[in-house]
Coordinates of C-alpha atoms in Angstrom, one line a residue:
X1 CA -0.5 -52.2 -98.0
X2 CA 3.6 -52.9 -98.5
X3 CA 5.7 -54.2 -95.4
X4 CA 8.9 -55.4 -96.2
X5 CA 9.1 -58.6 -93.8
X6 CA 7.0 -61.6 -93.3
X7 CA 4.1 -62.2 -95.3
X8 CA 1.0 -62.1 -93.3
X9 CA -1.3 -65.1 -94.0
X10 CA -5.2 -64.1 -93.4
X11 CA -6.2 -67.6 -93.8
X12 CA -6.8 -67.7 -90.3
X13 CA -9.0 -64.9 -89.9
X14 CA -11.7 -66.0 -92.4
X15 CA -12.0 -69.2 -90.7
X16 CA -15.3 -69.4 -88.3
X17 CA -14.6 -67.9 -84.7
X18 CA -14.1 -70.8 -82.9
X19 CA -11.9 -69.6 -79.5
X20 CA -13.0 -72.1 -77.2
X21 CA -10.8 -75.0 -79.6
X22 CA -7.8 -72.8 -81.5
X23 CA -7.6 -71.1 -76.7
X24 CA -9.3 -73.2 -74.9
X25 CA -9.0 -71.3 -71.7
X26 CA -11.4 -73.3 -69.4
X27 CA -8.7 -76.2 -70.0
X28 CA -6.1 -73.6 -70.4
X29 CA -4.4 -75.8 -66.9
X30 CA -4.2 -79.4 -69.1
X31 CA -3.1 -77.2 -72.0
X32 CA -0.6 -75.0 -70.2
X33 CA 2.4 -74.8 -72.4
X34 CA -0.2 -75.7 -75.4
X35 CA -1.9 -72.7 -74.6
X36 CA 0.9 -70.0 -74.0
X37 CA 1.8 -71.2 -77.0
X38 CA -0.9 -70.5 -78.7
X39 CA -1.2 -66.8 -77.2
X40 CA 2.2 -67.0 -78.3
X41 CA 1.6 -66.7 -82.2
X42 CA -1.2 -65.0 -82.2
X43 CA 0.6 -61.9 -80.5
X44 CA 2.8 -62.1 -83.2
X45 CA 0.8 -62.6 -85.5
X46 CA -1.0 -59.3 -84.6
X47 CA 2.7 -57.2 -84.7
X48 CA 2.5 -59.0 -88.2
X49 CA -1.0 -57.7 -88.9
X50 CA 0.5 -53.6 -87.8
X51 CA 3.4 -54.3 -89.6
X52 CA 1.7 -54.7 -92.6
X53 CA -0.4 -52.2 -92.2
X54 CA -3.9 -53.9 -91.4
X55 CA -4.9 -51.8 -88.2
X56 CA -6.0 -49.1 -90.9
X57 CA -8.7 -51.8 -91.5
X58 CA -9.7 -53.5 -88.3
X59 CA -8.9 -52.6 -84.6
X60 CA -5.8 -54.5 -84.3
X61 CA -5.3 -54.4 -80.0
X62 CA -1.4 -52.4 -79.2
X63 CA -0.1 -51.0 -75.4
X64 CA -0.2 -47.1 -75.3
X65 CA 2.4 -45.6 -73.8
X66 CA 0.7 -42.2 -72.8
X67 CA 2.2 -39.4 -70.5
X68 CA 3.3 -36.0 -69.9
X69 CA 6.7 -34.6 -71.2
X70 CA 10.1 -36.0 -68.9
X71 CA 7.0 -38.7 -67.1
X72 CA 10.3 -41.2 -67.1
X73 CA 8.4 -42.9 -70.6
X74 CA 11.4 -43.1 -72.0
X75 CA 13.2 -44.2 -68.8
X76 CA 10.2 -47.0 -68.4
X77 CA 11.0 -47.9 -72.2
X78 CA 14.3 -48.7 -71.6
X79 CA 13.7 -50.9 -68.4
X80 CA 11.6 -52.8 -70.9
X81 CA 13.4 -52.8 -73.5
X82 CA 16.7 -53.1 -72.1
X83 CA 17.6 -50.8 -75.4
X84 CA 18.6 -46.8 -74.6
X85 CA 16.3 -43.8 -76.6
X86 CA 18.4 -40.6 -77.5
X87 CA 18.0 -38.3 -74.3
X88 CA 20.7 -35.5 -75.4
X89 CA 19.1 -31.9 -75.0
X90 CA 16.4 -32.0 -78.0
X91 CA 16.1 -35.1 -78.8
X92 CA 13.2 -35.7 -77.2
X93 CA 11.3 -38.2 -78.6
X94 CA 9.1 -36.6 -81.7
X95 CA 7.3 -39.3 -82.9
X96 CA 6.1 -42.6 -82.7
X97 CA 8.6 -45.6 -81.5
X98 CA 6.7 -49.6 -82.3
X99 CA 8.9 -51.9 -79.9
X100 CA 8.0 -55.1 -80.7
X101 CA 10.2 -58.1 -78.5
X102 CA 10.2 -61.6 -79.6
X103 CA 11.5 -64.9 -77.4
X104 CA 13.7 -66.6 -79.5
X105 CA 16.6 -68.7 -79.1
X106 CA 18.7 -67.0 -81.4
X107 CA 21.7 -64.3 -80.4
X108 CA 19.9 -60.8 -79.5
X109 CA 19.1 -59.1 -82.6
X110 CA 17.4 -55.4 -83.2
X111 CA 16.3 -55.1 -86.7
X112 CA 15.0 -50.4 -87.2
X113 CA 13.3 -49.8 -89.7
X114 CA 10.4 -46.6 -90.3
X115 CA 6.8 -46.9 -91.1
X116 CA 4.7 -43.9 -93.5
X117 CA 1.6 -43.2 -92.9
X118 CA 1.1 -39.4 -94.1
X119 CA 2.8 -37.9 -96.7
X120 CA 5.4 -35.1 -96.4
X121 CA 2.2 -32.7 -96.1
X122 CA 0.6 -35.0 -92.8
X123 CA -2.0 -36.5 -95.6
X124 CA -2.4 -39.7 -95.0
X125 CA -1.5 -42.1 -97.5
X126 CA -3.9 -44.6 -99.3
X127 CA -1.0 -47.9 -98.6
X128 CA 1.1 -47.5 -95.1
X129 CA 5.1 -49.3 -95.2
X130 CA 7.2 -50.0 -93.4
X131 CA 10.9 -49.8 -95.1
X132 CA 14.4 -51.0 -93.3
X133 CA 16.4 -47.8 -92.0
X134 CA 19.4 -49.7 -92.1
X135 CA 21.4 -53.2 -91.0
X136 CA 20.4 -55.8 -88.1
X137 CA 21.9 -54.5 -85.1
X138 CA 23.5 -56.8 -82.9
X139 CA 25.1 -55.1 -80.1
X140 CA 22.0 -53.7 -77.3
X141 CA 24.6 -50.3 -77.6
X142 CA 24.3 -49.5 -80.7
X143 CA 20.3 -48.7 -81.3
X144 CA 20.2 -45.4 -79.5
X145 CA 21.6 -43.9 -82.5
X146 CA 20.0 -45.7 -85.1
X147 CA 16.7 -44.7 -83.4
X148 CA 18.4 -41.2 -82.5
X149 CA 18.7 -41.7 -86.8
X150 CA 15.8 -42.5 -87.3
X151 CA 14.0 -39.8 -86.4
X152 CA 15.7 -37.2 -88.0
X153 CA 14.9 -39.0 -91.6
X154 CA 11.2 -38.6 -90.0
X155 CA 11.5 -34.9 -89.2
X156 CA 12.7 -34.6 -92.9
X157 CA 10.8 -36.0 -95.4
X158 CA 11.6 -34.6 -98.3
X159 CA 15.4 -36.4 -97.9
X160 CA 15.6 -40.2 -98.3
X161 CA 15.6 -41.4 -95.4
X162 CA 19.1 -44.0 -95.9
X163 CA 21.1 -40.6 -95.8
X164 CA 20.5 -40.5 -92.7
X165 CA 21.9 -44.3 -91.8
X166 CA 25.0 -43.0 -91.9
X167 CA 26.7 -39.7 -92.2
X168 CA 26.9 -36.5 -90.1
X169 CA 23.5 -35.6 -88.0
X170 CA 25.3 -32.8 -86.6
X171 CA 23.0 -29.0 -87.3
X172 CA 20.2 -31.7 -89.3
X173 CA 17.5 -31.7 -85.7
X174 CA 13.8 -29.9 -86.0
X175 CA 11.3 -29.0 -83.4
X176 CA 8.7 -30.3 -85.3
X177 CA 6.5 -33.8 -84.5
X178 CA 5.6 -37.0 -87.2
X179 CA 2.3 -39.3 -86.9
X180 CA 5.2 -42.0 -89.3
X181 CA 6.6 -44.0 -86.6
X182 CA 9.8 -45.7 -85.9
X183 CA 10.1 -49.5 -85.7
X184 CA 12.5 -51.4 -83.3
X185 CA 11.9 -55.0 -83.8
X186 CA 13.9 -57.5 -80.8
X187 CA 14.2 -61.6 -81.2
X188 CA 16.6 -63.0 -78.4
X189 CA 17.2 -66.2 -75.8
X190 CA 16.2 -63.0 -72.7
X191 CA 13.4 -61.5 -74.4
X192 CA 9.6 -61.5 -73.8
X193 CA 6.8 -62.2 -75.9
X194 CA 5.5 -58.1 -75.4
X195 CA 5.1 -55.4 -78.0
X196 CA 3.7 -51.1 -77.6
X197 CA 3.3 -48.3 -78.9
X198 CA 5.8 -45.3 -76.8
X199 CA 4.2 -41.6 -78.0
X200 CA 5.9 -38.6 -76.9
X201 CA 5.1 -36.5 -74.5
X202 CA 1.7 -34.5 -73.9
X203 CA 3.0 -30.8 -73.8
X204 CA 1.4 -27.3 -72.7
X205 CA 3.9 -25.2 -74.2
X206 CA 6.9 -25.5 -77.1
X207 CA 7.7 -22.0 -77.6
X208 CA 5.5 -20.5 -78.4
X209 CA 5.0 -23.4 -80.6
X210 CA 1.2 -23.8 -80.6
X211 CA 1.1 -26.6 -83.4
X212 CA 3.1 -28.7 -82.3
X213 CA 0.8 -28.9 -78.3
X214 CA -2.6 -29.7 -80.5
X215 CA -0.4 -32.5 -83.1
X216 CA 1.2 -34.1 -80.2
X217 CA -2.9 -34.1 -78.4
X218 CA -3.9 -35.2 -81.4
X219 CA -1.0 -37.9 -81.9
X220 CA -2.5 -39.3 -78.4
X221 CA -6.2 -39.1 -79.2
X222 CA -5.2 -40.9 -82.7
X223 CA -4.1 -43.4 -80.6
X224 CA -6.2 -44.3 -76.7
X225 CA -9.3 -43.0 -78.2
X226 CA -9.6 -46.7 -80.1
X227 CA -11.0 -49.2 -77.5
X228 CA -9.1 -52.1 -78.8
X229 CA -5.8 -50.0 -77.2
X230 CA -4.7 -51.0 -73.7
X231 CA -3.8 -47.5 -72.4
X232 CA -0.4 -47.5 -70.0
X233 CA -0.8 -44.2 -68.4
X234 CA 3.1 -42.8 -67.0
X235 CA 2.2 -40.4 -64.0
X236 CA 6.0 -39.6 -62.6
X237 CA 6.0 -38.6 -58.6
X238 CA 7.4 -35.2 -58.0
X239 CA 4.4 -33.6 -59.3
X240 CA 0.6 -33.7 -58.3
X241 CA -2.0 -35.5 -61.0
X242 CA -4.0 -33.3 -61.2
X243 CA -1.0 -31.0 -62.9
X244 CA -0.9 -34.0 -65.2
X245 CA -2.9 -33.0 -68.8
X246 CA -2.1 -36.6 -69.7
X247 CA -5.0 -38.4 -66.7
X248 CA -7.8 -36.0 -67.7
X249 CA -6.9 -37.1 -72.0
X250 CA -7.0 -41.3 -70.3
X251 CA -10.2 -41.1 -68.3
X252 CA -12.1 -39.1 -71.4
X253 CA -11.6 -41.7 -73.9
X254 CA -11.5 -44.6 -71.4
X255 CA -13.8 -43.0 -68.3
X256 CA -14.5 -46.5 -66.5
X257 CA -10.8 -47.5 -66.3
X258 CA -11.2 -50.5 -68.1
X259 CA -8.3 -50.2 -70.3
X260 CA -5.8 -48.3 -68.0
X261 CA -3.3 -49.5 -66.1
X262 CA -1.1 -46.9 -64.4
X263 CA 2.5 -46.7 -63.6
X264 CA 3.9 -44.2 -61.3
X265 CA 7.9 -43.3 -61.6
X266 CA 9.8 -41.1 -60.3
X267 CA 9.1 -42.9 -56.3
X268 CA 12.9 -41.9 -55.6
X269 CA 12.0 -37.6 -56.5
X270 CA 9.2 -37.4 -53.4
X271 CA 9.2 -35.4 -50.6
X272 CA 10.3 -36.6 -47.2
X273 CA 7.2 -37.2 -45.7
X274 CA 4.8 -37.2 -49.1
X275 CA 4.9 -40.8 -49.9
X276 CA 1.1 -41.0 -48.4
X277 CA -0.6 -40.7 -51.7
X278 CA 1.3 -42.3 -53.7
X279 CA 1.5 -44.8 -51.6
X280 CA -2.1 -44.5 -51.0
X281 CA -2.6 -45.0 -54.7
X282 CA -1.0 -47.3 -55.5
X283 CA -2.7 -49.9 -52.6
X284 CA -6.2 -48.4 -54.6
X285 CA -6.5 -50.4 -58.2
X286 CA -4.7 -53.5 -58.7
X287 CA -4.0 -52.1 -61.7
X288 CA -0.8 -49.2 -60.6
X289 CA 2.7 -50.2 -60.0
X290 CA 5.6 -48.5 -59.2
X291 CA 8.8 -48.6 -60.7
X292 CA 12.3 -47.1 -60.7
X293 CA 14.6 -46.2 -62.4
X294 CA 18.3 -45.3 -62.3
X295 CA 19.0 -41.8 -63.1
X296 CA 21.8 -40.3 -65.6
X297 CA 24.6 -40.8 -62.9
X298 CA 24.2 -44.3 -62.1
X299 CA 22.5 -46.0 -65.0
X300 CA 26.1 -44.9 -66.9
X301 CA 28.0 -48.1 -65.0
X302 CA 25.1 -50.5 -64.3
X303 CA 23.7 -52.8 -66.4
X304 CA 20.2 -53.5 -67.4
X305 CA 20.5 -56.2 -64.5
X306 CA 22.1 -53.5 -61.8
X307 CA 19.0 -51.8 -62.1
X308 CA 16.8 -55.0 -61.4
X309 CA 18.8 -54.8 -58.4
X310 CA 19.3 -51.8 -56.9
X311 CA 14.9 -50.6 -57.8
X312 CA 14.3 -53.7 -55.3
X313 CA 16.5 -52.6 -53.1
X314 CA 14.9 -49.2 -53.2
X315 CA 11.3 -50.8 -52.3
X316 CA 12.6 -53.1 -49.4
X317 CA 13.8 -49.3 -47.4
X318 CA 10.8 -46.8 -46.4
X319 CA 9.2 -45.4 -46.7
X320 CA 7.4 -48.8 -49.0
X321 CA 9.0 -51.3 -47.2
X322 CA 4.7 -52.2 -45.8
X323 CA 3.6 -52.4 -49.2
X324 CA 7.0 -54.7 -50.3
X325 CA 6.0 -56.9 -48.1
X326 CA 2.9 -57.1 -48.5
X327 CA 2.4 -59.8 -51.3
X328 CA -1.0 -57.8 -52.7
X329 CA 1.0 -54.8 -53.7
X330 CA 4.8 -56.0 -53.7
X331 CA 3.7 -58.0 -57.2
X332 CA 2.9 -54.4 -58.4
X333 CA 6.6 -53.3 -57.7
X334 CA 9.5 -52.9 -59.9
X335 CA 10.2 -53.5 -64.2
X336 CA 10.1 -56.6 -64.4
X337 CA 6.7 -57.3 -62.3
X338 CA 5.1 -54.3 -64.5
X339 CA 6.5 -55.7 -68.3
X340 CA 5.1 -60.0 -66.7
X341 CA 2.0 -57.7 -66.2
X342 CA 1.5 -55.8 -69.5
X343 CA 2.8 -60.0 -71.1
X344 CA -0.8 -61.0 -69.6
X345 CA -3.3 -58.7 -70.2
X346 CA -1.4 -57.9 -73.8
X347 CA -2.1 -62.0 -74.5
X348 CA -5.7 -61.9 -73.0
X349 CA -6.9 -58.3 -73.9
X350 CA -5.9 -59.9 -78.1
X351 CA -7.8 -63.0 -77.2
X352 CA -11.3 -61.6 -75.6
X353 CA -10.8 -59.6 -78.5
X354 CA -10.3 -62.3 -81.3
X355 CA -13.9 -62.7 -82.2
X356 CA -14.9 -59.1 -83.4
X357 CA -11.5 -58.9 -85.4
X358 CA -12.5 -62.5 -86.8
X359 CA -15.1 -60.5 -87.8
X360 CA -14.4 -57.3 -88.5
X361 CA -11.6 -58.3 -91.2
X362 CA -14.6 -61.6 -92.8
X363 CA -17.0 -58.6 -94.1
X364 CA -13.5 -56.3 -95.1
X365 CA -12.7 -60.0 -97.6
X366 CA -15.9 -59.5 -98.0
X367 CA -16.3 -56.0 -99.2
X368 CA -12.9 -56.8 -101.4
X369 CA -14.2 -59.6 -102.8
X370 CA -17.0 -58.5 -103.8
X371 CA -15.0 -55.6 -105.1
X372 CA -13.1 -57.4 -107.3
X373 CA -15.8 -59.9 -108.4
X374 CA -17.9 -56.5 -110.1
X375 CA -14.9 -56.5 -112.6
X376 CA -14.7 -57.5 -116.0
X377 CA -13.5 -60.8 -116.9
X378 CA -9.2 -61.1 -117.5
X379 CA -8.7 -60.3 -120.8
X380 CA -5.7 -62.8 -122.3
X381 CA -4.1 -59.8 -124.6
X382 CA -4.9 -56.1 -123.2
X383 CA -3.4 -54.8 -126.1
X384 CA -5.2 -57.2 -128.7
X385 CA -8.7 -56.3 -127.5
X386 CA -7.5 -52.4 -126.3
X387 CA -6.9 -52.0 -130.5
X388 CA -10.4 -54.8 -131.1
X389 CA -12.2 -51.6 -128.8
X390 CA -10.5 -49.2 -130.5
X391 CA -11.6 -50.5 -134.4
X392 CA -15.7 -50.6 -133.0
X393 CA -15.8 -47.2 -131.8
X394 CA -14.2 -46.2 -134.9
X395 CA -16.7 -48.2 -136.6
X396 CA -20.3 -47.1 -135.2
X397 CA -18.6 -42.6 -135.2
X398 CA -19.2 -44.3 -139.2
X399 CA -22.0 -45.2 -138.8
X400 CA -23.7 -42.7 -137.0
X401 CA -22.1 -39.9 -138.8
X402 CA -23.9 -41.1 -142.3
X403 CA -25.9 -39.2 -143.4
X404 CA -26.9 -41.6 -146.2
X405 CA -28.4 -43.5 -143.2
X406 CA -31.8 -42.8 -142.7
X407 CA -33.0 -45.9 -141.4
X408 CA -31.8 -43.7 -138.0
X409 CA -32.0 -40.9 -136.0
X410 CA -28.5 -40.7 -137.4
X411 CA -26.3 -38.2 -136.0
X412 CA -25.9 -35.8 -139.1
X413 CA -29.1 -36.0 -139.8
X414 CA -31.4 -34.7 -136.8
X415 CA -29.1 -31.6 -136.6
X416 CA -29.7 -31.7 -140.1
X417 CA -33.5 -31.6 -139.2
X418 CA -33.2 -29.4 -136.9
X419 CA -31.3 -26.6 -138.3
X420 CA -34.5 -26.5 -141.7
X421 CA -36.6 -26.3 -139.5
X422 CA -34.8 -23.8 -137.5
X423 CA -34.5 -21.4 -140.3
X424 CA -38.4 -22.2 -141.5
X425 CA -39.1 -20.5 -138.3
X426 CA -36.8 -17.0 -138.7
X427 CA -38.2 -16.8 -142.1
X428 CA -41.8 -16.8 -141.5
X429 CA -41.4 -15.1 -138.6
X430 CA -38.4 -11.9 -140.3
X431 CA -39.5 -11.8 -143.7
X432 CA -41.3 -8.6 -144.4
X433 CA -45.4 -9.9 -145.4
X434 CA -45.8 -8.6 -149.2
X435 CA -49.5 -7.5 -149.8
X436 CA -51.8 -5.3 -152.2
X437 CA -52.8 -2.0 -151.9
X438 CA -56.0 -1.2 -152.6
X439 CA -56.9 1.6 -154.7
X440 CA -57.3 4.3 -152.5
X441 CA -54.1 2.6 -150.0
X442 CA -52.4 3.3 -154.1
X443 CA -52.9 6.8 -155.2
X444 CA -51.6 7.9 -152.2
X445 CA -48.4 6.3 -152.4
X446 CA -48.9 4.6 -149.3
X447 CA -45.9 1.9 -147.0
X448 CA -46.6 -0.5 -145.3
X449 CA -45.7 0.5 -141.5
X450 CA -41.8 -0.9 -139.2
X451 CA -44.6 -2.4 -137.1
X452 CA -45.8 -5.0 -139.1
X453 CA -42.3 -6.3 -138.5
X454 CA -42.0 -8.4 -135.4
X455 CA -39.7 -7.1 -132.9
X456 CA -37.8 -10.8 -132.1
X457 CA -38.7 -14.1 -132.6
X458 CA -41.1 -16.1 -131.2
X459 CA -41.1 -19.2 -128.2
X460 CA -41.2 -22.0 -131.1
X461 CA -44.9 -23.9 -130.4
X462 CA -43.2 -27.0 -131.0
X463 CA -40.1 -28.4 -130.5
X464 CA -37.0 -28.7 -133.1
X465 CA -35.5 -32.4 -132.7

């Protein structure tokens, strides 16, 4: 595994599990600052593990965003991360986007990378790698174009990714999908510690490209079938839930809903008088949220803060006013409430899964160490040792082929003796059998019958060697 960022320290996982000492949940109220800081540091360690490709060997918890195409996932991504995704025609999400956000006192910055897990033929790579894609970005407005360029680089695996960092990108779009990922690392003082994977939206038809339909489905299954991952299931309210394939897929791999968090999007698109089923769904589960993102016209001239104010103003009015006034449902309205919940839920989930991760990694490290211990001792001078081995082989070969050495079953000696035995048997069975004729037969001038000669060489009754 290779990673171009900070080195991952595995010594933390080699220690025996002691959650009560490192993450004392029972005494969290007595040390709220330390417990919170430790949880955040643990989450950042998980991010580094994923970046280093550790998720190929151990189950590292992640939040996976699942939904049908045009379900509002991209808008939700923007609402959580505060950066925009490409929205032009033909630029929908065509590969996973891993977003990792870290709160730091330093000025806001963003790094874009490409995580390669498969080659250009779609075959898994033995060692996933994350490569930087362009320099750091210090303005959120420039992230969208960089993500678009990174996606183009991923869809053209036969070309050098760095060729897409600058220059014209027109006419290079492809309609395929890739298992390789775009990595978006965001740091800043106003950033919440949260990480998630935004998957391409599920599709039912792609202009006859049935392979794309199955590829996107397999991509989603790859992430949600892992029981360590949380599923952020996105429904848009402009269509019945039964018509949205993401629901069926999530139920298949999380039938009890233990790992699923539901998000209702586009509540402003509900037909007048049809809001009750959606409101009932929101009330039915404390893991169901509802958000409203600005439309295309509104987003052109609106800041992120303005979008959040507009969102909550929408829920203060009919038909959502009752849910807004009810504390049990008000905390599940709006993008900020959802983001805070995801942050807490992910940290709790990581802490709960930590013992299993430690055991998985310790077992993996034991296997690696056992393999290393079975290797020959380290050679101080490999070239000299190789020459010695070649010389030793040459000497042993000379001893073996030396026919004068009869003290051991030498190669040539064995072959020679076997050949002698075979020739003797052959001559014995095929040589004419001369014998004198009797007096009467001699007078008649009789000759031996050909029937006395064998037609084929009989099987040797004893081994030749």
